[in-house]
Short mmCIF file of C-alpha atoms (C1' of nucleotides) in Angstrom, two decimals:
data_model
loop_
_atom_site.label_atom_id
_atom_site.label_comp_id
_atom_site.label_asym_id
_atom_site.label_seq_id
_atom_site.Cartn_x
_atom_site.Cartn_y
_atom_site.Cartn_z
CA MET A 948 -9.90 16.14 2.72
CA THR A 949 -8.55 14.33 -0.29
CA GLU A 950 -7.51 10.63 0.28
CA PRO A 951 -3.92 10.45 1.66
CA THR A 952 -2.58 7.91 -0.71
CA ALA A 953 1.28 6.85 -0.67
CA ALA A 954 1.56 9.08 -3.71
CA ARG A 955 0.57 12.07 -1.87
CA VAL A 956 2.87 11.31 1.04
CA PHE A 957 5.93 10.71 -1.04
CA GLN A 958 5.32 13.72 -3.32
CA ALA A 959 4.87 15.97 -0.09
CA LEU A 960 8.15 14.68 1.30
CA ALA A 961 9.94 14.93 -1.89
CA ASP A 962 10.55 18.52 -1.30
CA SER A 963 13.33 19.66 0.96
CA THR A 964 11.44 22.65 2.47
CA ARG A 965 8.56 20.46 3.31
CA ARG A 966 10.67 17.94 4.97
CA ASP A 967 12.25 20.58 6.99
CA MET A 968 8.93 21.85 8.06
CA VAL A 969 8.00 18.25 9.27
CA GLU A 970 11.42 18.12 10.93
CA ARG A 971 10.70 21.37 12.79
CA LEU A 972 7.07 20.37 13.66
CA THR A 973 8.12 17.21 15.29
CA ASP A 974 9.25 19.23 18.22
CA HIS A 975 6.38 21.82 18.60
CA ALA A 976 3.22 22.98 16.78
CA LEU A 977 4.00 26.46 15.06
CA SER A 978 2.00 29.34 13.39
CA VAL A 979 2.26 29.75 9.70
CA SER A 980 4.51 32.79 10.16
CA ALA A 981 6.78 30.97 12.72
CA LEU A 982 6.81 28.10 10.39
CA ALA A 983 7.78 30.49 7.42
CA ALA A 984 10.52 32.46 9.40
CA PRO A 985 13.63 30.33 8.41
CA TYR A 986 12.96 30.15 4.79
CA ASP A 987 13.85 32.65 2.14
CA MET A 988 10.54 32.79 0.41
CA SER A 989 7.01 34.51 0.60
CA LEU A 990 4.42 33.50 3.05
CA THR A 991 2.17 32.60 0.28
CA ALA A 992 4.77 29.93 -0.80
CA VAL A 993 4.96 28.47 2.64
CA GLY A 994 1.12 28.42 2.63
CA GLN A 995 1.24 26.39 -0.62
CA HIS A 996 3.65 23.89 0.89
CA LEU A 997 1.49 23.61 3.88
CA ALA A 998 -1.40 22.83 1.78
CA ILE A 999 0.52 19.99 0.32
CA LEU A 1000 1.47 18.75 3.53
CA GLU A 1001 -2.04 18.83 4.57
CA ALA A 1002 -3.34 17.05 1.60
CA ALA A 1003 -0.84 14.28 2.43
CA GLU A 1004 -2.33 14.21 6.09
CA LEU A 1005 1.20 14.75 7.54
CA VAL A 1006 0.05 18.06 9.03
CA VAL A 1007 -3.03 19.30 10.54
CA THR A 1008 -3.93 22.98 11.06
CA GLN A 1009 -6.50 24.95 13.13
CA LYS A 1010 -7.21 28.68 12.72
CA THR A 1011 -7.90 30.48 16.04
CA GLY A 1012 -8.45 34.24 15.56
CA ARG A 1013 -6.17 35.27 12.91
CA VAL A 1014 -3.39 32.62 13.76
CA ARG A 1015 -3.38 29.32 12.18
CA THR A 1016 -1.36 26.68 14.02
CA CYS A 1017 0.24 23.76 12.47
CA ALA A 1018 1.14 20.32 14.05
CA LEU A 1019 2.01 17.02 12.58
CA THR A 1020 -0.58 14.33 12.42
CA ARG A 1021 -0.35 10.53 12.26
CA SER A 1022 -2.18 9.38 9.11
CA GLY A 1023 0.57 10.27 6.38
CA PHE A 1024 3.24 8.61 8.42
CA ASP A 1025 1.07 5.55 9.05
CA ILE A 1026 0.57 5.27 5.11
CA LEU A 1027 4.26 5.54 4.74
CA GLU A 1028 4.88 2.67 7.15
CA GLY A 1029 2.16 0.54 5.74
CA TRP A 1030 3.63 0.86 2.26
CA LEU A 1031 7.11 -0.03 3.58
CA LYS A 1032 5.77 -2.99 5.54
CA ALA A 1033 3.76 -4.28 2.62
CA ARG A 1034 6.81 -4.29 0.42
CA ARG A 1035 9.17 -5.68 2.96
CA SER A 1036 6.85 -8.69 3.52
CA ARG A 1037 6.32 -9.35 -0.24
CA TRP A 1038 10.05 -9.18 -0.67
CA GLU A 1039 10.94 -11.69 1.89
CA GLN A 1040 8.69 -14.31 -0.11
CA HIS A 1041 11.00 -13.83 -3.11
CA LEU A 1042 14.57 -13.94 -1.95
CA ASP A 1043 15.31 -17.05 -3.62
CA ARG A 1044 14.32 -16.12 -7.01
CA LEU A 1045 16.31 -13.09 -6.83
CA GLY A 1046 19.47 -14.71 -5.53
CA GLU A 1047 19.47 -16.87 -8.64
CA ILE A 1048 19.83 -13.82 -10.73
CA LEU A 1049 21.94 -11.50 -8.98
CA ASP A 1050 24.42 -13.03 -6.50
CA ASP A 1051 24.95 -9.57 -5.06
CA ASP A 1052 24.54 -9.42 -1.38
CA HIS A 1053 22.91 -6.05 -1.51
CA THR A 1054 20.04 -7.67 -3.10
CA PHE A 1055 16.70 -6.58 -1.67
CA MET B 1400 28.21 6.44 -6.04
CA THR B 1401 26.02 9.27 -4.57
CA GLU B 1402 24.85 9.17 -1.00
CA PRO B 1403 21.39 7.56 -0.60
CA THR B 1404 19.99 10.36 1.53
CA ALA B 1405 16.27 10.31 2.59
CA ALA B 1406 15.90 13.16 0.00
CA ARG B 1407 17.02 10.95 -2.85
CA VAL B 1408 14.69 8.14 -1.78
CA PHE B 1409 11.64 10.36 -1.40
CA GLN B 1410 12.15 11.99 -4.82
CA ALA B 1411 12.52 8.66 -6.38
CA LEU B 1412 9.10 7.35 -4.89
CA ALA B 1413 7.25 10.59 -5.62
CA ASP B 1414 6.92 9.51 -9.21
CA SER B 1415 4.16 7.06 -10.03
CA THR B 1416 5.98 5.24 -12.76
CA ARG B 1417 8.81 4.65 -10.39
CA ARG B 1418 6.59 3.40 -7.56
CA ASP B 1419 5.05 1.01 -9.95
CA MET B 1420 8.56 -0.10 -11.21
CA VAL B 1421 9.31 -1.06 -7.48
CA GLU B 1422 6.20 -2.69 -6.99
CA ARG B 1423 6.80 -4.86 -9.98
CA LEU B 1424 10.38 -5.60 -8.99
CA THR B 1425 9.11 -6.73 -5.49
CA ASP B 1426 8.20 -9.92 -7.07
CA HIS B 1427 10.83 -10.74 -9.45
CA ALA B 1428 13.97 -9.21 -11.22
CA LEU B 1429 13.56 -7.87 -14.64
CA SER B 1430 15.51 -6.69 -17.59
CA VAL B 1431 15.28 -3.16 -18.70
CA SER B 1432 12.94 -4.21 -21.56
CA ALA B 1433 10.68 -6.25 -19.50
CA LEU B 1434 10.61 -3.49 -16.91
CA ALA B 1435 9.73 -1.03 -19.73
CA ALA B 1436 6.97 -2.94 -21.44
CA PRO B 1437 3.92 -1.93 -19.76
CA TYR B 1438 4.66 1.76 -19.99
CA ASP B 1439 3.69 4.00 -22.81
CA MET B 1440 6.97 5.63 -23.02
CA SER B 1441 10.60 5.33 -24.79
CA LEU B 1442 13.04 2.94 -23.31
CA THR B 1443 15.29 5.90 -22.77
CA ALA B 1444 12.73 7.45 -20.29
CA VAL B 1445 12.59 4.11 -18.66
CA GLY B 1446 16.43 4.11 -18.34
CA GLN B 1447 16.38 7.75 -16.73
CA HIS B 1448 13.71 6.56 -14.20
CA LEU B 1449 16.03 3.49 -13.47
CA ALA B 1450 19.00 5.71 -12.79
CA ILE B 1451 17.04 7.65 -10.27
CA LEU B 1452 15.97 4.46 -8.46
CA GLU B 1453 19.57 3.28 -8.47
CA ALA B 1454 20.84 6.69 -6.99
CA ALA B 1455 18.16 6.29 -4.27
CA GLU B 1456 19.62 2.85 -3.75
CA LEU B 1457 16.21 1.15 -4.15
CA VAL B 1458 17.20 -0.64 -7.16
CA VAL B 1459 20.71 -2.43 -8.11
CA THR B 1460 21.10 -3.71 -11.78
CA GLN B 1461 23.97 -5.74 -13.25
CA LYS B 1462 24.71 -6.06 -16.91
CA THR B 1463 25.57 -9.59 -18.45
CA GLY B 1464 26.16 -9.48 -22.10
CA ARG B 1465 23.64 -7.03 -23.62
CA VAL B 1466 20.88 -7.58 -20.81
CA ARG B 1467 20.75 -5.47 -17.64
CA THR B 1468 18.98 -7.10 -14.89
CA CYS B 1469 17.21 -4.83 -12.16
CA ALA B 1470 16.25 -5.95 -8.93
CA LEU B 1471 15.41 -4.15 -5.44
CA THR B 1472 17.91 -3.51 -2.94
CA ARG B 1473 17.65 -2.97 0.80
CA SER B 1474 19.45 0.38 1.47
CA GLY B 1475 16.88 2.74 0.14
CA PHE B 1476 14.17 1.03 2.16
CA ASP B 1477 16.25 0.99 5.16
CA ILE B 1478 16.74 4.82 4.95
CA LEU B 1479 13.12 5.19 4.70
CA GLU B 1480 12.45 3.18 7.62
CA GLY B 1481 15.17 4.94 9.75
CA TRP B 1482 13.72 8.28 8.84
CA LEU B 1483 10.15 7.39 9.79
CA LYS B 1484 11.40 5.70 13.18
CA ALA B 1485 13.57 8.89 13.98
CA ARG B 1486 10.32 11.04 13.63
CA ARG B 1487 8.02 8.64 15.44
CA SER B 1488 10.24 8.61 18.58
CA ARG B 1489 11.03 12.32 18.66
CA TRP B 1490 7.24 12.73 18.24
CA GLU B 1491 6.41 10.69 21.30
CA GLN B 1492 8.39 13.08 23.54
CA HIS B 1493 6.21 15.96 22.61
CA LEU B 1494 2.65 14.63 22.62
CA ASP B 1495 1.96 16.69 25.87
CA ARG B 1496 2.86 20.01 24.37
CA LEU B 1497 0.86 19.44 21.23
CA GLY B 1498 -2.07 18.33 23.12
CA GLU B 1499 -2.07 21.72 24.82
CA ILE B 1500 -2.57 23.60 21.46
CA LEU B 1501 -4.63 21.36 19.28
CA ASP B 1502 -7.17 19.06 21.32
CA ASP B 1503 -7.60 17.08 17.97
CA ASP B 1504 -6.99 13.43 18.51
CA HIS B 1505 -5.66 13.14 15.04
CA THR B 1506 -2.64 15.13 16.41
CA PHE B 1507 0.58 13.36 15.59
"C1'" DA C 1018 -11.27 54.21 14.55
"C1'" DC C 1019 -7.07 52.96 12.30
"C1'" DA C 1020 -2.96 50.72 12.02
"C1'" DA C 1021 -0.46 46.47 12.30
"C1'" DT C 1022 -0.41 41.57 12.00
"C1'" DG C 1023 -1.48 36.95 10.10
"C1'" DA C 1024 -3.11 34.83 6.50
"C1'" DT C 1025 -5.41 34.02 1.92
"C1'" DC C 1026 -6.44 34.52 -2.93
"C1'" DA C 1027 -5.87 34.84 -8.11
"C1'" DA C 1028 -2.92 34.89 -11.69
"C1'" DG C 1029 1.41 35.07 -13.43
"C1'" DT C 1030 6.61 33.65 -13.98
"C1'" DT C 1031 10.56 30.74 -13.18
"C1'" DT C 1032 12.62 26.55 -12.32
"C1'" DT C 1033 12.89 21.60 -12.35
"C1'" DA C 1034 11.52 17.20 -13.63
"C1'" DA C 1035 9.52 14.17 -17.25
"C1'" DC C 1036 9.97 12.75 -21.71
"C1'" DT C 1037 11.30 12.56 -26.84
"C1'" DT C 1038 14.13 11.90 -30.83
"C1'" DG C 1039 17.88 10.51 -33.68
"C1'" DA C 1040 22.25 8.61 -33.73
"C1'" DC C 1041 25.40 5.10 -31.80
"C1'" DT C 1042 27.59 0.85 -29.35
"C1'" DA C 1043 27.94 -3.85 -27.86
"C1'" DT C 1044 26.00 -8.45 -27.93
"C1'" DT C 1045 23.63 -12.22 -29.93
"C1'" DT C 1046 21.33 -14.99 -33.49
"C1'" DC C 1047 21.17 -16.53 -38.18
"C1'" DG D 1093 29.23 -11.17 -41.55
"C1'" DA D 1094 24.83 -9.00 -41.83
"C1'" DA D 1095 20.70 -8.33 -39.27
"C1'" DA D 1096 18.01 -8.08 -35.06
"C1'" DT D 1097 17.94 -7.38 -30.11
"C1'" DA D 1098 19.15 -4.57 -25.82
"C1'" DG D 1099 20.72 -0.65 -24.18
"C1'" DT D 1100 22.95 4.04 -23.94
"C1'" DC D 1101 24.16 8.85 -25.00
"C1'" DA D 1102 23.46 13.92 -25.93
"C1'" DA D 1103 20.54 17.33 -26.78
"C1'" DG D 1104 16.12 19.06 -27.21
"C1'" DT D 1105 11.14 19.73 -25.88
"C1'" DT D 1106 7.04 19.49 -22.86
"C1'" DA D 1107 4.77 19.62 -18.84
"C1'" DA D 1108 4.60 20.11 -13.82
"C1'" DA D 1109 6.32 22.01 -9.51
"C1'" DA D 1110 7.78 25.89 -6.92
"C1'" DC D 1111 7.65 30.46 -6.33
"C1'" DT D 1112 6.36 35.60 -6.91
"C1'" DT D 1113 3.48 39.83 -6.97
"C1'" DG D 1114 -0.11 42.68 -5.76
"C1'" DA D 1115 -4.18 42.65 -4.14
"C1'" DT D 1116 -7.86 41.53 -0.03
"C1'" DC D 1117 -9.80 39.98 4.32
"C1'" DA D 1118 -10.20 39.26 9.22
"C1'" DT D 1119 -8.36 39.82 13.83
"C1'" DT D 1120 -5.94 42.11 17.37
"C1'" DG D 1121 -3.54 46.02 19.63
"C1'" DT D 1122 -3.32 51.30 20.53
#
DNA sequence: ACAATGATCAAGTTTTAACTTGACTATTTC
DNA sequence: GAAATAGTCAAGTTAAAACTTGATCATTGT
């Protein structure tokens, strides 16, 4: 619902449990309980993580009967990629100037 | 140095001040004071943010005299891109299965 | 019908991250 | 060599995430 800014996506992926959820959802969709199974935390907590992943548009869910099924969705990842590409292209325009200041070959 | 895992990079970029710092460093290298100038916080706080960006290998710094110059560096961004690409490619192998469960065209 | 399952809500606690203060060091500049 | 500038350190506070507990609800299986 809320707009999936880069802020939301980075915040969502900053947590290791949520990154692991994304990891596991990469292979197959899962119910909330199935998603929760490996973690040593309450189902409520998992639901809270899920809400954050949904707000970041990394995950979509759909409730059928009493089961909510969770799957990855594209938009959050697209935002991430867009953010990266934007910075990569701006960086390339300024190589020269940075080179003058830091003659470190790791310089972005 | 600490290894720049995806965890560190996402955590670093989860904070809006740090994202803004990256934003500003995209155009030109800056001293710590210059970097701190726009923010309504102590120089110490800025130094702490900087340390996090360095640990994530998004920024490199170099002290010459009493001035520390900060510039973007490649590795953190490469890790981010690698993480994204890895998930994109694994996702493509499972389109079919997800399609069965959620017939939502937003499905990742 | 009733028990079990899957999930959700409101309201608290705990843990972690962000930020502050005050003192201190090293380099310049006057 | 004194004063201003640039940055750093240790230790504390504040604010924000992460997580819990104890209900509650709707759906499904017996």
